[in-house]
CSV table of C-alpha atoms and ligand atoms in Angstrom, one decimal:
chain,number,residue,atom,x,y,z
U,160,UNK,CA,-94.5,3.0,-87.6
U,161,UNK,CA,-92.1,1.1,-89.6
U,162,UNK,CA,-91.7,-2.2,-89.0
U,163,UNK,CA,-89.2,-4.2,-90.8
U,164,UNK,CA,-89.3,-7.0,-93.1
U,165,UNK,CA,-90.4,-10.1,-91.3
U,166,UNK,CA,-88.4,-13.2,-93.0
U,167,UNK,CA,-87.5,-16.8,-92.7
U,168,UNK,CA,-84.5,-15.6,-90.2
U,169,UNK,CA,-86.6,-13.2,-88.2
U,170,UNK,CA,-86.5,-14.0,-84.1
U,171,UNK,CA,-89.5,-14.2,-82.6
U,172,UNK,CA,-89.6,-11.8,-78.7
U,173,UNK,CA,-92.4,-10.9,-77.2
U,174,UNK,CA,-94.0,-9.7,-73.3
U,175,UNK,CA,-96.4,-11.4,-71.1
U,176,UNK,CA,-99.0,-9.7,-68.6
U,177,UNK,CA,-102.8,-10.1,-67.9
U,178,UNK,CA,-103.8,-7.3,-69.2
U,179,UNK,CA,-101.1,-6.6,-71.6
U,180,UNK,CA,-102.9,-4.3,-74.1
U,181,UNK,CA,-101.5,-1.4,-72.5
U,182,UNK,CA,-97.6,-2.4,-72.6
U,183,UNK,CA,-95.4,0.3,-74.5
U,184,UNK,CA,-92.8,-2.6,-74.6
U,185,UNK,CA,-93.5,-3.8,-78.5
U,186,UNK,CA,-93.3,0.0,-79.8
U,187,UNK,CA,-90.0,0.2,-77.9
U,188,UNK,CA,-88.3,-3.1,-78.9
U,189,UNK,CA,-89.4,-3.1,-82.2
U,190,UNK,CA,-88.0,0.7,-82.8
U,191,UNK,CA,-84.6,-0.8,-81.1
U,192,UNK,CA,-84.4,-4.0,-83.8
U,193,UNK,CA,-84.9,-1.4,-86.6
U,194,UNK,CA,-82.2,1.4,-84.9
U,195,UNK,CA,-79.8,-2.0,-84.6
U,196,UNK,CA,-80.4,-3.9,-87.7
U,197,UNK,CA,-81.4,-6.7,-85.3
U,198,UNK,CA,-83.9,-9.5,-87.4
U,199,UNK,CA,-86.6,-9.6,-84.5
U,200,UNK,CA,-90.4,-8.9,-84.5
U,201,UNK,CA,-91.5,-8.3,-80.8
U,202,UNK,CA,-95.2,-9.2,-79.6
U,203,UNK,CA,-97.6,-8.4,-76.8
U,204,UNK,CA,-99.0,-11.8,-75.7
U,205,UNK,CA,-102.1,-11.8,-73.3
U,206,UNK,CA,-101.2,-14.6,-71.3
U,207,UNK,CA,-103.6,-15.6,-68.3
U,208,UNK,CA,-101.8,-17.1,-65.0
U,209,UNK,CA,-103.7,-20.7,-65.7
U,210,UNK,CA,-101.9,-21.1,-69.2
U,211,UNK,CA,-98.5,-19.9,-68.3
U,212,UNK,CA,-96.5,-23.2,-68.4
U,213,UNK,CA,-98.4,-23.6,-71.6
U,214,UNK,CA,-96.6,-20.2,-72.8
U,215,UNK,CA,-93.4,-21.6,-71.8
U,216,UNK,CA,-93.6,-25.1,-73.6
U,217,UNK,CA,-94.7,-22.6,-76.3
U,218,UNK,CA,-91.4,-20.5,-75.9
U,219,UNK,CA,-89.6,-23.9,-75.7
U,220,UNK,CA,-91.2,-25.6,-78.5
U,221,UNK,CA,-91.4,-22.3,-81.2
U,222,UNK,CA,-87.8,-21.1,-80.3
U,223,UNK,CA,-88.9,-17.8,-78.8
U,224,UNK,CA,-85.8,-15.9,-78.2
U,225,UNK,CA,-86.5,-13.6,-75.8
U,226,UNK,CA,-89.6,-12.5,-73.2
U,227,UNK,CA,-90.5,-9.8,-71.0
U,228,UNK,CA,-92.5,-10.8,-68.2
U,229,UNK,CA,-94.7,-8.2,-66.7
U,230,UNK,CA,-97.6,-8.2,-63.8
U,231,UNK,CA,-99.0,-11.2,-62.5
U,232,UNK,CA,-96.4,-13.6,-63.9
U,233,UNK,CA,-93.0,-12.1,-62.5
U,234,UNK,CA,-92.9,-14.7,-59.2
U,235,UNK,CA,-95.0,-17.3,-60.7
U,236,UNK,CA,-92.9,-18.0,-64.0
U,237,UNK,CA,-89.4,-19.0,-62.2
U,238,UNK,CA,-90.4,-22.7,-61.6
U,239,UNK,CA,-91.0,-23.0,-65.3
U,240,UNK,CA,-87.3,-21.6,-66.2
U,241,UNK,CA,-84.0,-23.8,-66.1
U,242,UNK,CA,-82.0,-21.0,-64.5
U,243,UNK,CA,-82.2,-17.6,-62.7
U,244,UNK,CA,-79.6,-15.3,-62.3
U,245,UNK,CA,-78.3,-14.3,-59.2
U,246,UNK,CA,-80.2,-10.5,-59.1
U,247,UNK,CA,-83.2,-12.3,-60.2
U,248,UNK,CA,-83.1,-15.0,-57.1
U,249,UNK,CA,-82.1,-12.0,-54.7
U,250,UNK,CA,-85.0,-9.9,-55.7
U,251,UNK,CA,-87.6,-13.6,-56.0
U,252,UNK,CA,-88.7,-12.2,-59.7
U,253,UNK,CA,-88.3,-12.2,-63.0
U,254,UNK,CA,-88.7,-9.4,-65.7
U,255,UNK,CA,-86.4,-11.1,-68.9
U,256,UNK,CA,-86.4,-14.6,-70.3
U,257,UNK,CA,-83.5,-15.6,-72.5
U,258,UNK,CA,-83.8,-18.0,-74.3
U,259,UNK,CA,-80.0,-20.0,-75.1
U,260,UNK,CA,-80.9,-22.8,-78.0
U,261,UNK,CA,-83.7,-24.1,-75.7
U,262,UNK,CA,-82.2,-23.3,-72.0
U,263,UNK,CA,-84.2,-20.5,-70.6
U,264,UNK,CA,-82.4,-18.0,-68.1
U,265,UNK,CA,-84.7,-15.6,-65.7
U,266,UNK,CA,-83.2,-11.9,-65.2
U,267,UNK,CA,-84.5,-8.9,-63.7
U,268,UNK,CA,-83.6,-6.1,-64.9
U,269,UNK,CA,-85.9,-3.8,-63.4
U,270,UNK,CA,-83.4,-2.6,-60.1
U,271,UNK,CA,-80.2,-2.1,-62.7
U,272,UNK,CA,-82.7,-0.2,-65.4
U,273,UNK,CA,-83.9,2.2,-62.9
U,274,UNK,CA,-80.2,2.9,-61.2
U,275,UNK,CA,-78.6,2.9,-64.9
U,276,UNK,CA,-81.4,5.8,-65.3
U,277,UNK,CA,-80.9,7.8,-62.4
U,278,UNK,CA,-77.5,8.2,-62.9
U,279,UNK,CA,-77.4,8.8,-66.8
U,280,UNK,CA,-80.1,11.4,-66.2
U,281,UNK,CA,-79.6,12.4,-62.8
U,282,UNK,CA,-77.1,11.9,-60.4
U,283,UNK,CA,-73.9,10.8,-62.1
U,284,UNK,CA,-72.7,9.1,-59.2
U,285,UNK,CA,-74.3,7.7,-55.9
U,286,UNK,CA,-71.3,7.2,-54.1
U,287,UNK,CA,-71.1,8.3,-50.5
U,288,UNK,CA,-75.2,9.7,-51.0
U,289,UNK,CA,-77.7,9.3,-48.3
U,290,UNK,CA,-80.7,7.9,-50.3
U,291,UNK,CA,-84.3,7.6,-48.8
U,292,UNK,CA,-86.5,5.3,-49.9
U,293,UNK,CA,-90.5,5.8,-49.6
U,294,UNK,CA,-92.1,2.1,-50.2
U,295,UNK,CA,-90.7,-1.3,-49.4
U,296,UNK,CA,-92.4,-3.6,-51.6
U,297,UNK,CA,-91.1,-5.9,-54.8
U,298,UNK,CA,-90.2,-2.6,-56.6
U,299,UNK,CA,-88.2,-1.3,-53.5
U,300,UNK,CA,-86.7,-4.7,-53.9
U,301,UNK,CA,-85.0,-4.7,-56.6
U,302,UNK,CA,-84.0,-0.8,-56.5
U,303,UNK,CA,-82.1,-1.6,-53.2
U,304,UNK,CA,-80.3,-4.6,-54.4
U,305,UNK,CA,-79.2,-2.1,-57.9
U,306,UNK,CA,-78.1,0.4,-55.3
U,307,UNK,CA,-76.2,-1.0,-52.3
U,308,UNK,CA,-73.9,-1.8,-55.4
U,309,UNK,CA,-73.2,1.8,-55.7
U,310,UNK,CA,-71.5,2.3,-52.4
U,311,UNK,CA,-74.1,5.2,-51.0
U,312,UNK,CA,-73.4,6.5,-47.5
U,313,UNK,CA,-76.8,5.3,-46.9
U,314,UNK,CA,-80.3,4.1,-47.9
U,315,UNK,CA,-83.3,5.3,-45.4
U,316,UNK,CA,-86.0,3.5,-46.4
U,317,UNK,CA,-89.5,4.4,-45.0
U,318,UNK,CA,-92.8,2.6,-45.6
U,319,UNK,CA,-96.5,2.5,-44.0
U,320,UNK,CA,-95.8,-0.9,-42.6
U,321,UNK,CA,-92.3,-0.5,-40.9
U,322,UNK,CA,-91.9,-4.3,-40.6
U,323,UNK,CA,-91.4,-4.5,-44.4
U,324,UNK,CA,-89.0,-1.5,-44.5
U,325,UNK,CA,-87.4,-3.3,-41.8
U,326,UNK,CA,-87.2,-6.7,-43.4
U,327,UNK,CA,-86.0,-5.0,-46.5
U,328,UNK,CA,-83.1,-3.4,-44.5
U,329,UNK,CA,-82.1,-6.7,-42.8
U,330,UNK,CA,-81.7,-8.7,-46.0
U,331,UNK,CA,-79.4,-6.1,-47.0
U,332,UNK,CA,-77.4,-4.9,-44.5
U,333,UNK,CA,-74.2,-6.9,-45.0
U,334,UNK,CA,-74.0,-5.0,-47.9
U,335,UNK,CA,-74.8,-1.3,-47.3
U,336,UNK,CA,-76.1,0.6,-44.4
U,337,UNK,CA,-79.9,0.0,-44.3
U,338,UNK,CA,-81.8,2.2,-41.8
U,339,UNK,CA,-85.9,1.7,-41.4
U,340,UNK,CA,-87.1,4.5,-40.0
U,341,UNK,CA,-90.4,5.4,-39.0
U,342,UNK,CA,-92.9,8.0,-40.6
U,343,UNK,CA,-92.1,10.7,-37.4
U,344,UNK,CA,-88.6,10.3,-38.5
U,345,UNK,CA,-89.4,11.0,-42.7
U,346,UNK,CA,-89.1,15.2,-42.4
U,347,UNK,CA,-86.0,14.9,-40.8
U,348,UNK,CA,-84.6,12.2,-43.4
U,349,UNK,CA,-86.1,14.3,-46.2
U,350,UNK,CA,-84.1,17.1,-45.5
U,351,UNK,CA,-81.0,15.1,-45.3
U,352,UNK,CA,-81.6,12.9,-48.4
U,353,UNK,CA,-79.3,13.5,-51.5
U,354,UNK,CA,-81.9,11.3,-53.3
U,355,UNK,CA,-85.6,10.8,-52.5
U,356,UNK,CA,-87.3,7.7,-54.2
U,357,UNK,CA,-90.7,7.2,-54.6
U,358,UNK,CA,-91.4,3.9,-55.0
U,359,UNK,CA,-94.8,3.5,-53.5
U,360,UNK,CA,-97.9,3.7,-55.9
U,361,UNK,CA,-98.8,6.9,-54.7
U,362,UNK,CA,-99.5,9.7,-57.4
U,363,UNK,CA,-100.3,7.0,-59.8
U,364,UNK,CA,-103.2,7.0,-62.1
U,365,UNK,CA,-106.1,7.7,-61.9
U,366,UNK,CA,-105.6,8.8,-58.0
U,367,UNK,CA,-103.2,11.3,-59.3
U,368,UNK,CA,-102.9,14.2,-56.7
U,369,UNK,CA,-102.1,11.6,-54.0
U,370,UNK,CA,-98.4,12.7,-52.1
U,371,UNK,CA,-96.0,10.2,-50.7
U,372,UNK,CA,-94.7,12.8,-48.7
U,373,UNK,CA,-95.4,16.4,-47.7
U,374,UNK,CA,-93.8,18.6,-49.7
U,375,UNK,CA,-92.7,21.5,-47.3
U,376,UNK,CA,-90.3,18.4,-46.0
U,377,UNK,CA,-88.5,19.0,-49.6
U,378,UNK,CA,-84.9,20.7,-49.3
U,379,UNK,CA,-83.6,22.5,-52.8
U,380,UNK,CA,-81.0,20.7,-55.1
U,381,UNK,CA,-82.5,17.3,-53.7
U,382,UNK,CA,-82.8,14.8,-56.7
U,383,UNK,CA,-86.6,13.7,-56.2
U,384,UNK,CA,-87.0,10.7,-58.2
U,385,UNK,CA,-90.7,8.5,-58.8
U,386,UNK,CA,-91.1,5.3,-60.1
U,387,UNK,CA,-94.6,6.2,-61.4
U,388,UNK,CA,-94.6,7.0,-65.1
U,389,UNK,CA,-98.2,7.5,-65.2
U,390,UNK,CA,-98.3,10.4,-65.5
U,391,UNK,CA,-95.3,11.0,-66.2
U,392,UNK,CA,-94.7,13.8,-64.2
U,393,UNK,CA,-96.1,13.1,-60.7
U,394,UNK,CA,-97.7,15.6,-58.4
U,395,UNK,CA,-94.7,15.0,-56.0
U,396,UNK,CA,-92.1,16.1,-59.2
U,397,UNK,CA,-94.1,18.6,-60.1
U,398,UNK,CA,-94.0,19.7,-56.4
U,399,UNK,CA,-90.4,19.2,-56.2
U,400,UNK,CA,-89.3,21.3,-59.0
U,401,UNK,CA,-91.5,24.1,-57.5
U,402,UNK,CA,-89.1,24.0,-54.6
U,403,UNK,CA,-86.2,23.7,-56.4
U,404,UNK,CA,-85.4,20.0,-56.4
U,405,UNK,CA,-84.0,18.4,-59.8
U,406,UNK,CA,-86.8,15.8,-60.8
U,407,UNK,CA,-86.1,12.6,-62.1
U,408,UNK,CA,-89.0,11.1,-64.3
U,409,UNK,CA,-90.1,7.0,-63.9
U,410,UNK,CA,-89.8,6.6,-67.7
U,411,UNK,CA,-86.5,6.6,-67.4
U,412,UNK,CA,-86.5,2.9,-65.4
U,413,UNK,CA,-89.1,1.5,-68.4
U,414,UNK,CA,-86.6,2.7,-70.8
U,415,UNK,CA,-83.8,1.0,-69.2
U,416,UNK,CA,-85.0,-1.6,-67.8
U,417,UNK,CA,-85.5,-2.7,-71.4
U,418,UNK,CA,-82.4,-1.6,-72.9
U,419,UNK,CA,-80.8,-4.2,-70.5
U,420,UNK,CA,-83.2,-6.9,-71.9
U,421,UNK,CA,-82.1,-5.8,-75.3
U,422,UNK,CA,-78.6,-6.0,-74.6
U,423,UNK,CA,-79.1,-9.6,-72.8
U,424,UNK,CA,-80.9,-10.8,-75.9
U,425,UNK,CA,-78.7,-9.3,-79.1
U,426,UNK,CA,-75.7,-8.4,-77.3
U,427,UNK,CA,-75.7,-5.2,-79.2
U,428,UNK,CA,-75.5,-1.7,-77.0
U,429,UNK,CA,-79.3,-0.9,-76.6
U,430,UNK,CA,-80.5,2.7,-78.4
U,431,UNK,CA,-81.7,4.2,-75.3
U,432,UNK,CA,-82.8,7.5,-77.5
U,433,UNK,CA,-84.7,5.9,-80.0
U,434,UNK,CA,-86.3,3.9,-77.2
U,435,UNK,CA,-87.5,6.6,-75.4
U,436,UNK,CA,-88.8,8.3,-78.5
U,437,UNK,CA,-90.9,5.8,-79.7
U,438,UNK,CA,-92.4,5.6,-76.5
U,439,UNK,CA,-92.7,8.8,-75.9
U,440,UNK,CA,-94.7,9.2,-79.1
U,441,UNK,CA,-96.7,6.1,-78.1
U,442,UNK,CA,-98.3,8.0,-74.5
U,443,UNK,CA,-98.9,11.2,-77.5
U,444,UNK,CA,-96.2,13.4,-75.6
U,445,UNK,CA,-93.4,14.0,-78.3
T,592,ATR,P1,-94.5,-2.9,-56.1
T,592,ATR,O1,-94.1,-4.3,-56.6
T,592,ATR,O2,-95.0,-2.0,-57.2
T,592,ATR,O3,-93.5,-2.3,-55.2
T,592,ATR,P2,-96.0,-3.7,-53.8
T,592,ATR,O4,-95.0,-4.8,-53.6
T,592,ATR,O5,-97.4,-4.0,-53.6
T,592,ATR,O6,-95.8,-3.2,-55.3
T,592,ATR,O7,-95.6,-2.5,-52.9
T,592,ATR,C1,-96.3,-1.3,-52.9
T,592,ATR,C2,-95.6,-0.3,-52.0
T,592,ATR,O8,-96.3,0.9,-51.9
T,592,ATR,C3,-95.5,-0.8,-50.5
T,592,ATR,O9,-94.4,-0.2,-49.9
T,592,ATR,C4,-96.8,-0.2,-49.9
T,592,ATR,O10,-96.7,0.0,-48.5
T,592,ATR,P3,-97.1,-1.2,-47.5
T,592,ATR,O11,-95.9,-2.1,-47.5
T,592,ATR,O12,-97.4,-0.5,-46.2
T,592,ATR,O13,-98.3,-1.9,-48.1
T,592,ATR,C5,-96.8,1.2,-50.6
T,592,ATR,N1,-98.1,1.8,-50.7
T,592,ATR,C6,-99.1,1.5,-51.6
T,592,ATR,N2,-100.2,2.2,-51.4
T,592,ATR,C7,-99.9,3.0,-50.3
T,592,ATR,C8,-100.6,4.0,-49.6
T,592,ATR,N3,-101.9,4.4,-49.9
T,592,ATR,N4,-100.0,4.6,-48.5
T,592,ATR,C9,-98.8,4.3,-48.1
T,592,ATR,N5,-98.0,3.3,-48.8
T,592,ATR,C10,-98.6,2.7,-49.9
């Protein structure tokens, strides 16, 4: 990898998790400040919940210009922020810091990455779509908040505990029509669905022949989209391109979800390509 030339003027950005030694993010933002010419060295920082106010006086006191926040911090680190944005109070968490000559701003960017990648790499638009949902938790969240934006006919959302799914619908239904339905209601919603979304953590590594769904539910030409990027291509995709569904990968939201963080920060449009690429080549698949 090259990195480029760290100097007086570089801007220091970096993500926080516990663990953190897995995140792709540094590959990814570093490859997008050399695509853009951007002076900005991007870090990993293992940061454990007990010492996160310490990481923001940190931020504060070094002039940090930019953080991702990643698992368990996302709730936690608003009360140590001067501002959140409006998605970002909707959705109660926070993915992207700026920081504005010492004022730091919360964003989430998680919802409009993963909506700005279904529709550059799937489904162009999502007006007037019927869209089911499988999950109802904070990633569920922030995808429905993205969407009801979108105008879709409808958003079905189905989850193991139907108060959730139904809680999720009620916060939202001045905005869209929300409809919790219950699992003897999913095969009928599946073959209605323009878009299927998995956003449970079914499928994901290591239990990775796990199914959100059955299958045989699956109608061709649906778009089956999962959140899950590892692996990248699910046992439900993989089953859903047997039956002739178009599959729409959970990289894609990673990808954009930093793109937006990039554009927030520089205010440069982010290299999605490049981005993807280097992380691509990061999880040994290019
Ligand atoms: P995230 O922030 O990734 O969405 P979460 O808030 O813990 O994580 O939500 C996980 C989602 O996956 C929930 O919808 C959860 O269902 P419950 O609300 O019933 O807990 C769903 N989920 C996780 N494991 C599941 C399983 N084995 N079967 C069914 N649903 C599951």
């Amino acid at each position: 990898m090259t990195i480029a030339l760290i100097d007086s003027q570089t801007a220091l950005y970096g993500v926080i998790g516990d663990p953190v030694g897995h995140s792709k993010s540094p590959v990814m933002m570093n490859r997008a400040f050399a695509e853009t010419g951007v002076n900005g060295a991007y870090m990993a920082f293992h940061i454990a919940p007990a010492r996160l106010g310490d990481f923001i006086l940190g931020v504060r006191a070094m002039g940090v210009r930019g953080v991702n926040v990643t698992i368990p911090h996302k709730q936690e680190v608003i009360p140590f922020l001067d501002a959140i944005d409006a998605s970002a109070e909707a959705i109660g968490a926070v993915n992207t810091i700026v920081n504005r000559e010492g004022h730091l701003t919360g964003y989430n960017t998680d919802g409009i990455g993963y909506v700005r990648s279904l529709k550059e790499e799937a489904v162009p638009t999502l007006a007037g779509k019927t869209i089911l949902l499988l999950g109802a938790g904070g990633a569920a969240r922030g995808i429905v908040h993205a969407l009801v934006r979108e105008q879709p006919a409808r958003i079905v959302i189905s989850n193991r505990t139907p108060d959730k799914a139904r809680a999720l619908a009620a916060a939202y239904e001045d905005q869209a029509e929300l409809l919790p339905i219950s699992q003897s209601e999913l095969s009928r919603w599946c073959g209605e669905a323009d878009v299927i979304i998995n956003t449970t953590s079914i499928g994901m590594y290591p239990l990775v022949d796990a199914l959100p769904m059955d299958p045989d539910w699956l109608r061709p030409g649906t778009v089956v989209s999962d959140l899950i990027y590892n692996p990248l291509k699910t046992a439900l995709l993989k089953e859903a391109e047997a039956k002739g569904c178009i599959s729409h990968f959970g990289l894609g939201m990673f990808i954009y979800q930093g793109a937006y963080a990039f554009e927030y920060w520089t205010g440069k449009p982010a290299p999605a390509a490049a981005m993807r690429e280097s992380v691509l080549a990061a999880l040994g698949q290019a």
